[in-house]
Amino acid sequence: MYTRRNRKWLGLTAMLAVLAFVAGACGSDEEAADDGLFKIAVVAPSASNDLAFTQSIVDAVHALDGVDAIDITDGTFIVDDAAAAVRGYAKDGYDLVIAHGSQYGGSLQEIAGDFPDTAFAWGTSNDTFGLDNVSAYTAASDQGGYVMGAMAAAMTSSGVIGVIGPIAVGDAKLYVDGFVNGAAAQDPGVTVNVNYIESFSDVALAAEAAEGHIANGADILTGTAQMVVGATGVAAENGARWFGTQSNQTSLGEDMVVASQVYKWEKALQGIVNGVKNGDLGGNSHTINLENGGIVIEFNDGVDAGDARAIGEGLIADIKARMVDTGA
Amino acid sequence: MTDFFTMASLVFVVGSGIRLATPFLLAGLGETIGQRSGVLNLGVDGVMLLGAFGAYWTILETGSPVAGVLVGLAVGLVMGIVYGVVTVTLRAQQGVSGIGIFLFGLGMSDLLFQKKVGTPLPIRGFADWHVPVLSDIPKVGEMFFQHSVLVYLAFLLVPVVAFLLNRTTFGLNVRAVGENPAAADSLGVSVARVRYTTILLANGLAGLAGAVLAIELGIFQQNLTNGQGFIAIALVYFGAWRPVGVMGGALLFGMVSATVLQWKTLGLVSGATSSLTAMAPAVLTIVALVVISRTVGQPAALTRPFDRGR
Amino acid sequence: MGDWLRPRLARIAGPRLAGPLVPVVAVMAAFLVGGVMLLMLGANPIEGYGALLDGAFGDADALADTALKSMPLLLVGIGICIAFRASVINIGGEGQMIAGAIVSTLVALGLPDLPRVLLVPLVLLGGLVGGAIWGAIPGALKAYSGVNEILSTIMLNIVAVQLMNFLLRDMIMDPYEKAYGRIPQTQRLSDNSHLPALPGGTRLHIGVLVALAMAVLAWVLLWRTSLGFRLRAVGHSSAAARYAGMPVKRTIVAALTFSGAMCGLAGAILVFGSESHRFVTDGSSVGFTGSAGFNGIVTALLGGLHPLWTIPSSFFFGGLLFGANAMQRAVQVPAALIVALNGLVVVFVVSSDRLRRAVGESLGRERESSAGGDVEARS
């Protein structure tokens, strides 16, 4: 066994090990310094510029008051890597650690217990696991979905609308349900086809799902989650209109996007941040909706929506006044 | 289920299947050429990703789909030179160096995308070209003759590659090098030169396949190919190293994927069961191969670097 | 390159050390290229690499996390050692990991109240079984139907992912989730099934020890048992092995079965050592495995297809992968750089493979055995 070949690997390993330990020893020790700064960290599953899920939380934390330092770990679609990041931030003394992704819930439940002095926030969900240092946040995206579903039903000339969803979970499911209900309430004769592609990230599949909708006659498309950019490209190529959610998606097509339901997570997060500063580490669930300004429907003036716009604005007012049940 | 069997629905499935098959076909044709000369390239997926990013970024900056396609091709050729140096000149193990190229392409394309592209805007590709006369045939025209010019290109390459491999001197050299490089060498064929050429072709086509994918989707994203490069390699085996066979495999895979997609769009399957149907292309590919039960031999010198004088 | 490098290395380090130095130089060359890339992206390479190494090896917690990240690489690598030694190319690590995770989860869901000392070995056994089945299928297809294993393992990867998605959304979904959140995960798995932590206060658990033990067992298998001898014989020449009366087909099946079993064990350890105490998916295979099914191939090959040398190899790669996030935070360069860097390391080291032999040859030493050399694929 102690052959020449193995000696070579021994040499390689020894050198690498020495290198590693020397470098490690040279590295400064991180201390969880309490320097009086309020530090927030965000762990999210996709890229910060995805114009959808992760972008919404990144934009929100940068819009917060009273925060001195922000650190973002994005692209952690491997759940265990995200868990390691969350744990790492807690260990480094961050004041609030935000785990932005429904698949992170199970991990957070375990980690939060180990760090009772750190505040955690989890989205999108309303489950705090009964822990008083975990806040949950979610969006009543069914509201915006309802509004835009009604608008889409009013605008469609072919009578067919296509929806591309990821996995039927969290705010994605709420949005789609709201959208379907809104369209039905506006015009029961309109067909709304829903395709959950069972992935948050497969852009190619989202594009093909969109092609499928177009082939079945849809002239308006909508969708949610970070893979949705695949679908918007198809919509653009086929002259279909688009309703966006999570972030303002007008830049994807100035003459295509009718409106976007924009999440202003800061409406929920600011409350959590202020609470933490006053010693309340969590335990509550926060929902952003049209009424509290956490959800805003941003219309694209570049697209003439005709009557649908008035319908939409009317519904927004009605929902704020709690006169409409979105049925989600 | 009756919804599915409407004419419109079936027409869509066939057309979509052809469109989905295109990147597999391009990458698979390239890999076939390489493997026939005895070179296994497991890095196809990585090269596709680099080609896809190159094409996407070029079109984003210049607005020209043609430039995008050329850049994708060029990126592939550059990676081909690298792979040639590594496996032919330096005679490294092909399997692992291929995986190394895959990892490099995966990371590099993602890195460049995150750093060079701010907001990922969609790009416009080629408009569908309706073949004169043929595209007016009802149904059949829609299925076959209203595609993007890149699709036609890919399918036209099938007879071209077949001709290249079977009826040209170059093809003869390729096959000889793949079966018995020592004999070919003794007959004066430069094994290195032949393999460099096939590697350039293989990687160029892989880069082109990536470009086609990015253009068809109109966007780029981390790991855009999602393993399609590996599927293309598998299809080479399925096609018994013949271009027509590879085309058959790509179409089988594409059509089944399109069928499953249409079922979902029509609401025929949903939720958990849709995952079961998503297995269909893979399962059917294996079943087809078992049924056909071929033991067609692969090129005898596949994966063996050639050392003159050993 | 060898002609240029060899004499200089020999002058610096003496002829005996020049051989092993070549791959080290290759690794450093890859890091140099990476450093140039860091510079071009506006980051300080020293700072970046320092953060990487510190993040991976800087303190006890980091070492523990690196070890945990290396565990699946090691197990998959061991499986690859077994398969490649028999000249069977197993690209199905991803699917085999998932299959092992599924079976082990079913065991834990079915027997939640067993005492820990029984349940933990049982779930690990479940992982072995699940992976073994997922390896046996392409093995049998290859041996008895002539289906090339590259094809079948790649296809089975796809099947495994969809099977996982199906189960996690339906049959083994957390009943709470079925009613409320619909997150595709199981219920919290029984505490008795969770892998016991190792003393020291870190996240380290016995899964790492199990993996190390498997490395030893694999070495024993390959070089101290008759099955191992048959595996290696078939790897060298199936024709000669058949002529010598060995059951070649059964050996091929065994190769893929054992290889799959190792990967399946990795999947089980991932589930039962996880933070979340659940089996959870984001719909993709990489989201669960972290590409260990591919990275493990690399670690095995850089370990010379020897299970014991795969240990330091996987630790090194695990460190790179884990430290990447620290580097990203320190110098704002995306962790994707490290994935690319891994690829460069692989290409550079493997390119230096022939150089190493050339160095050995020209310095007058006997030619090394070709064990672990070019993988020869046979149908």
Coordinates of N, CA, C and O in Angstrom, one line a residue, chain B residues 48-167:
Chain B
M48 N -21.9 24.4 -23.2 CA -23.2 24.9 -23.6 C -23.5 26.2 -22.8 O -24.0 27.2 -23.3
L49 N -23.2 26.1 -21.5 CA -23.5 27.2 -20.6 C -22.7 28.4 -21.0 O -23.2 29.6 -21.0
L50 N -21.4 28.2 -21.3 CA -20.6 29.3 -21.7 C -21.0 29.9 -23.1 O -21.1 31.1 -23.2
G51 N -21.4 29.0 -24.0 CA -21.9 29.5 -25.3 C -23.3 30.3 -25.1 O -23.5 31.3 -25.7
A52 N -24.1 29.8 -24.2 CA -25.4 30.4 -23.9 C -25.1 31.8 -23.3 O -25.7 32.8 -23.8
F53 N -24.2 31.9 -22.4 CA -24.0 33.2 -21.8 C -23.4 34.2 -22.8 O -23.8 35.3 -22.9
G54 N -22.4 33.7 -23.6 CA -21.8 34.5 -24.6 C -22.8 35.0 -25.6 O -22.8 36.2 -25.9
A55 N -23.7 34.2 -26.0 CA -24.8 34.6 -27.0 C -25.7 35.6 -26.3 O -26.0 36.7 -26.9
Y56 N -26.1 35.3 -25.1 CA -27.0 36.2 -24.4 C -26.5 37.6 -24.2 O -27.1 38.6 -24.5
W57 N -25.2 37.6 -23.7 CA -24.6 38.9 -23.4 C -24.4 39.7 -24.7 O -24.6 40.9 -24.8
T58 N -24.0 39.0 -25.8 CA -23.7 39.7 -27.0 C -25.0 40.3 -27.5 O -25.0 41.5 -28.0
I59 N -26.1 39.6 -27.5 CA -27.3 40.1 -28.0 C -27.8 41.2 -27.1 O -28.4 42.2 -27.6
L60 N -27.6 41.1 -25.8 CA -28.0 42.2 -24.9 C -27.3 43.5 -25.2 O -27.8 44.5 -25.2
E61 N -26.0 43.3 -25.6 CA -25.2 44.5 -25.8 C -25.4 45.0 -27.2 O -25.3 46.2 -27.5
T62 N -25.5 44.1 -28.2 CA -25.5 44.6 -29.6 C -26.9 44.5 -30.3 O -27.1 45.0 -31.3
G63 N -27.7 43.7 -29.7 CA -29.0 43.5 -30.3 C -29.1 42.7 -31.5 O -30.1 42.5 -32.2
S64 N -28.0 42.0 -31.9 CA -27.9 41.2 -33.1 C -27.9 39.7 -32.8 O -26.9 39.2 -32.3
P65 N -29.0 39.0 -33.1 CA -29.0 37.6 -32.9 C -27.9 36.9 -33.7 O -27.3 35.9 -33.2
V66 N -27.6 37.3 -34.8 CA -26.5 36.7 -35.6 C -25.2 36.8 -34.9 O -24.5 35.8 -34.8
A67 N -24.9 38.0 -34.4 CA -23.7 38.1 -33.6 C -23.7 37.2 -32.4 O -22.6 36.6 -32.1
G68 N -24.8 37.0 -31.8 CA -24.9 36.1 -30.6 C -24.6 34.7 -31.0 O -23.9 34.0 -30.3
V69 N -25.2 34.2 -32.1 CA -24.9 32.9 -32.5 C -23.4 32.7 -32.8 O -22.8 31.7 -32.4
L70 N -22.8 33.7 -33.5 CA -21.4 33.6 -33.9 C -20.5 33.5 -32.6 O -19.6 32.8 -32.5
V71 N -20.9 34.4 -31.6 CA -20.1 34.4 -30.4 C -20.3 33.0 -29.7 O -19.3 32.5 -29.2
G72 N -21.5 32.5 -29.7 CA -21.6 31.2 -29.0 C -20.8 30.1 -29.7 O -20.1 29.3 -29.0
L73 N -20.7 30.1 -31.0 CA -19.9 29.2 -31.7 C -18.4 29.5 -31.4 O -17.7 28.5 -31.2
A74 N -18.0 30.7 -31.4 CA -16.6 31.0 -31.1 C -16.2 30.6 -29.7 O -15.1 30.0 -29.5
V75 N -17.1 30.8 -28.7 CA -16.8 30.4 -27.4 C -16.6 28.8 -27.4 O -15.7 28.3 -26.7
G76 N -17.5 28.1 -28.1 CA -17.3 26.7 -28.2 C -16.0 26.3 -28.8 O -15.3 25.4 -28.3
L77 N -15.6 27.0 -29.8 CA -14.3 26.7 -30.5 C -13.1 26.9 -29.5 O -12.2 26.1 -29.4
V78 N -13.2 28.0 -28.8 CA -12.1 28.3 -27.8 C -12.0 27.2 -26.8 O -10.9 26.7 -26.5
M79 N -13.2 26.8 -26.2 CA -13.2 25.7 -25.3 C -12.7 24.4 -25.9 O -12.1 23.5 -25.3
G80 N -12.9 24.3 -27.2 CA -12.4 23.1 -28.0 C -10.9 23.1 -28.0 O -10.3 22.0 -27.8
I81 N -10.3 24.3 -28.2 CA -8.9 24.3 -28.2 C -8.4 23.9 -26.9 O -7.4 23.1 -26.8
V82 N -9.0 24.4 -25.8 CA -8.5 24.1 -24.4 C -8.6 22.5 -24.2 O -7.7 21.9 -23.8
Y83 N -9.8 22.0 -24.6 CA -10.0 20.6 -24.4 C -9.0 19.7 -25.2 O -8.5 18.7 -24.8
G84 N -8.7 20.2 -26.4 CA -7.8 19.6 -27.3 C -6.4 19.5 -26.7 O -5.8 18.5 -26.6
V85 N -6.0 20.7 -26.2 CA -4.7 20.7 -25.5 C -4.6 19.7 -24.4 O -3.7 19.0 -24.2
V86 N -5.7 19.8 -23.6 CA -5.7 18.9 -22.3 C -5.7 17.4 -22.7 O -4.9 16.7 -22.1
T87 N -6.5 17.0 -23.6 CA -6.7 15.6 -23.8 C -5.8 15.0 -24.9 O -5.4 13.9 -24.9
V88 N -5.4 15.8 -25.9 CA -4.6 15.3 -27.0 C -3.1 15.6 -26.8 O -2.3 14.7 -26.8
T89 N -2.8 16.8 -26.5 CA -1.4 17.1 -26.3 C -0.9 16.7 -24.9 O 0.1 16.0 -24.8
L90 N -1.6 17.0 -23.9 CA -1.2 16.6 -22.6 C -1.7 15.2 -22.2 O -1.3 14.7 -21.1
R91 N -2.6 14.7 -23.0 CA -3.0 13.3 -22.8 C -3.6 13.0 -21.4 O -3.3 12.0 -20.8
A92 N -4.4 13.9 -20.9 CA -5.0 13.7 -19.6 C -6.2 12.8 -19.8 O -6.7 12.6 -20.8
Q93 N -6.6 12.2 -18.6 CA -7.8 11.4 -18.6 C -9.0 12.2 -19.1 O -9.2 13.3 -18.7
Q94 N -9.7 11.6 -20.0 CA -10.8 12.3 -20.7 C -12.0 12.5 -19.7 O -12.6 13.6 -19.7
G95 N -12.3 11.4 -19.0 CA -13.5 11.5 -18.2 C -13.4 12.7 -17.2 O -14.3 13.6 -17.1
V96 N -12.3 12.7 -16.4 CA -12.3 13.7 -15.4 C -12.0 15.1 -15.9 O -12.5 16.1 -15.4
S97 N -11.2 15.2 -17.0 CA -11.0 16.5 -17.5 C -12.3 17.1 -18.1 O -12.6 18.3 -18.0
G98 N -13.2 16.2 -18.6 CA -14.5 16.7 -19.1 C -15.3 17.2 -17.9 O -15.9 18.3 -18.0
I99 N -15.3 16.5 -16.8 CA -16.0 17.0 -15.6 C -15.4 18.4 -15.2 O -16.1 19.3 -14.7
G100 N -14.1 18.5 -15.3 CA -13.5 19.7 -14.9 C -14.0 20.9 -15.8 O -14.2 22.0 -15.3
I101 N -14.0 20.6 -17.1 CA -14.6 21.6 -18.0 C -16.0 22.0 -17.7 O -16.4 23.1 -17.7
F102 N -16.8 21.0 -17.3 CA -18.2 21.2 -16.9 C -18.2 22.2 -15.7 O -19.0 23.1 -15.8
L103 N -17.5 21.8 -14.7 CA -17.5 22.7 -13.5 C -17.0 24.1 -13.8 O -17.6 25.1 -13.4
F104 N -16.0 24.2 -14.7 CA -15.5 25.5 -15.1 C -16.5 26.3 -15.8 O -16.8 27.5 -15.5
G105 N -17.2 25.6 -16.7 CA -18.2 26.3 -17.5 C -19.4 26.7 -16.6 O -19.9 27.9 -16.8
L106 N -19.8 25.9 -15.7 CA -20.9 26.2 -14.9 C -20.6 27.4 -14.0 O -21.4 28.3 -13.9
G107 N -19.4 27.4 -13.4 CA -19.0 28.5 -12.5 C -18.8 29.8 -13.3 O -19.2 30.8 -12.9
M108 N -18.1 29.7 -14.4 CA -17.7 30.8 -15.1 C -18.9 31.6 -15.7 O -19.0 32.8 -15.6
S109 N -19.8 30.8 -16.2 CA -21.0 31.4 -16.8 C -21.8 32.1 -15.8 O -22.3 33.2 -16.0
D110 N -21.9 31.5 -14.6 CA -22.7 32.1 -13.5 C -22.0 33.3 -13.0 O -22.6 34.4 -12.8
L111 N -20.7 33.2 -12.9 CA -19.9 34.4 -12.4 C -20.0 35.5 -13.3 O -20.3 36.7 -12.9
L112 N -19.8 35.3 -14.6 CA -19.8 36.4 -15.5 C -21.2 37.0 -15.6 O -21.4 38.2 -15.7
F113 N -22.2 36.2 -15.5 CA -23.6 36.6 -15.5 C -23.9 37.5 -14.3 O -24.5 38.6 -14.4
Q114 N -23.4 37.1 -13.1 CA -23.7 37.9 -12.0 C -23.0 39.2 -12.0 O -23.4 40.3 -11.5
K115 N -21.8 39.2 -12.6 CA -20.9 40.4 -12.5 C -21.2 41.4 -13.7 O -21.0 42.6 -13.6
K116 N -21.5 40.8 -14.8 CA -21.5 41.6 -16.0 C -22.9 42.0 -16.4 O -23.1 43.0 -17.1
V117 N -23.9 41.3 -16.0 CA -25.3 41.7 -16.3 C -26.0 42.2 -15.1 O -26.1 41.5 -14.1
G118 N -26.5 43.4 -15.2 CA -27.2 44.0 -14.0 C -28.5 43.4 -13.9 O -28.8 42.5 -13.1
T119 N -29.5 43.9 -14.7 CA -30.8 43.3 -14.7 C -31.0 42.4 -15.9 O -30.7 42.8 -17.0
P120 N -31.4 41.2 -15.6 CA -31.5 40.2 -16.8 C -32.7 40.5 -17.6 O -33.8 40.1 -17.3
L121 N -32.4 41.3 -18.7 CA -33.5 41.6 -19.6 C -33.7 40.5 -20.6 O -32.7 39.9 -21.0
P122 N -34.9 40.3 -21.1 CA -35.1 39.3 -22.1 C -34.5 39.8 -23.4 O -34.4 41.0 -23.7
I123 N -34.0 38.8 -24.3 CA -33.5 39.2 -25.6 C -34.4 38.7 -26.6 O -35.1 37.7 -26.4
R124 N -34.4 39.3 -27.8 CA -35.2 38.8 -28.9 C -34.3 38.0 -29.8 O -33.2 38.4 -30.0
G125 N -34.9 36.9 -30.3 CA -34.1 36.1 -31.1 C -34.5 36.2 -32.6 O -34.9 37.3 -33.0
F126 N -34.4 35.1 -33.3 CA -34.8 35.1 -34.7 C -36.3 34.9 -34.8 O -36.9 34.1 -34.1
A127 N -36.9 35.7 -35.7 CA -38.3 35.4 -35.9 C -38.5 34.1 -36.6 O -37.6 33.6 -37.3
D128 N -39.6 33.5 -36.4 CA -39.9 32.2 -37.0 C -39.9 32.4 -38.5 O -40.5 33.4 -39.0
W129 N -39.3 31.5 -39.2 CA -39.3 31.6 -40.7 C -40.2 30.6 -41.3 O -40.0 29.4 -41.1
H130 N -41.2 31.1 -42.0 CA -42.1 30.2 -42.6 C -41.6 29.7 -44.0 O -41.4 30.6 -44.9
V131 N -41.3 28.5 -44.1 CA -40.8 28.0 -45.4 C -41.8 28.2 -46.5 O -43.0 27.8 -46.3
P132 N -41.4 28.8 -47.6 CA -42.4 29.1 -48.6 C -43.1 27.8 -49.1 O -42.5 26.8 -49.2
V133 N -44.3 27.9 -49.4 CA -45.2 26.9 -49.9 C -45.4 25.8 -48.8 O -46.5 25.5 -48.4
L134 N -44.3 25.2 -48.3 CA -44.5 24.1 -47.4 C -45.2 24.5 -46.1 O -46.0 23.7 -45.5
S135 N -45.0 25.7 -45.7 CA -45.6 26.1 -44.4 C -47.1 26.3 -44.5 O -47.8 26.5 -43.5
D136 N -47.6 26.4 -45.8 CA -49.0 26.6 -45.9 C -49.8 25.3 -45.9 O -51.0 25.3 -45.8
I137 N -49.1 24.2 -45.9 CA -49.8 22.9 -45.8 C -50.5 22.9 -44.4 O -49.9 23.1 -43.4
P138 N -51.8 22.6 -44.4 CA -52.5 22.7 -43.1 C -51.9 21.7 -42.2 O -51.5 20.6 -42.6
K139 N -51.8 22.0 -40.9 CA -51.4 21.2 -39.9 C -49.9 20.8 -40.0 O -49.0 21.2 -39.2
V140 N -49.5 20.1 -41.1 CA -48.2 19.7 -41.3 C -47.3 20.9 -41.4 O -46.2 20.9 -40.8
G141 N -47.8 21.9 -42.0 CA -47.0 23.1 -42.2 C -46.7 23.8 -40.8 O -45.5 24.1 -40.5
E142 N -47.7 23.8 -40.0 CA -47.5 24.4 -38.7 C -46.5 23.6 -37.9 O -45.7 24.1 -37.1
M143 N -46.6 22.3 -38.0 CA -45.7 21.4 -37.2 C -44.3 21.6 -37.6 O -43.4 21.6 -36.7
F144 N -44.0 21.5 -38.9 CA -42.6 21.4 -39.3 C -42.0 22.6 -39.9 O -40.8 22.7 -40.0
F145 N -42.8 23.5 -40.5 CA -42.2 24.5 -41.3 C -42.3 25.9 -40.9 O -42.2 26.8 -41.6
Q146 N -42.6 26.1 -39.6 CA -42.8 27.5 -39.1 C -41.8 27.7 -37.9 O -42.2 28.3 -36.9
H147 N -40.7 27.2 -38.0 CA -39.7 27.3 -36.9 C -38.7 28.3 -37.1 O -38.6 28.9 -38.2
S148 N -37.9 28.6 -36.0 CA -36.8 29.5 -36.1 C -35.7 28.9 -37.1 O -35.6 27.7 -37.2
V149 N -35.0 29.7 -37.7 CA -34.0 29.3 -38.7 C -32.9 28.4 -38.0 O -32.3 27.5 -38.6
L150 N -32.8 28.6 -36.7 CA -31.8 27.8 -36.0 C -32.2 26.3 -35.9 O -31.4 25.4 -35.9
V151 N -33.5 26.1 -35.8 CA -34.0 24.7 -35.8 C -33.8 24.0 -37.1 O -33.3 22.9 -37.1
Y152 N -34.0 24.7 -38.2 CA -33.8 24.1 -39.5 C -32.3 23.8 -39.6 O -31.9 22.7 -40.2
L153 N -31.5 24.7 -39.2 CA -30.0 24.5 -39.2 C -29.6 23.2 -38.5 O -28.9 22.4 -39.1
A154 N -30.2 23.1 -37.3 CA -29.8 21.9 -36.6 C -30.2 20.6 -37.3 O -29.4 19.7 -37.4
F155 N -31.4 20.6 -37.8 CA -31.8 19.3 -38.5 C -31.1 19.1 -39.8 O -30.9 18.0 -40.2
L156 N -30.8 20.2 -40.5 CA -30.0 20.0 -41.7 C -28.6 19.5 -41.5 O -28.0 18.9 -42.3
L157 N -28.1 19.8 -40.3 CA -26.8 19.3 -39.9 C -26.7 17.7 -39.9 O -25.7 17.1 -40.0
V158 N -27.9 17.1 -39.6 CA -27.9 15.7 -39.5 C -27.3 15.0 -40.8 O -26.4 14.2 -40.7
P159 N -27.9 15.2 -41.9 CA -27.3 14.6 -43.1 C -25.9 15.1 -43.4 O -25.1 14.3 -43.9
V160 N -25.6 16.3 -43.0 CA -24.3 16.8 -43.3 C -23.3 16.0 -42.5 O -22.2 15.6 -43.0
V161 N -23.6 15.9 -41.2 CA -22.6 15.1 -40.3 C -22.5 13.7 -40.8 O -21.5 13.1 -40.8
A162 N -23.7 13.1 -41.2 CA -23.7 11.7 -41.6 C -22.8 11.6 -42.8 O -22.0 10.7 -43.0
F163 N -22.9 12.5 -43.8 CA -22.1 12.5 -45.0 C -20.7 12.7 -44.6 O -19.8 11.9 -45.1
L164 N -20.4 13.6 -43.7 CA -19.0 13.8 -43.3 C -18.4 12.6 -42.7 O -17.2 12.2 -43.0
L165 N -19.1 11.9 -41.9 CA -18.5 10.7 -41.2 C -18.4 9.5 -42.1 O -17.5 8.7 -42.0
N166 N -19.4 9.4 -43.1 CA -19.5 8.1 -43.8 C -18.9 8.2 -45.2 O -18.5 7.2 -45.8
R167 N -18.8 9.4 -45.8 CA -18.5 9.5 -47.2 C -17.3 10.4 -47.5 O -17.0 10.6 -48.7

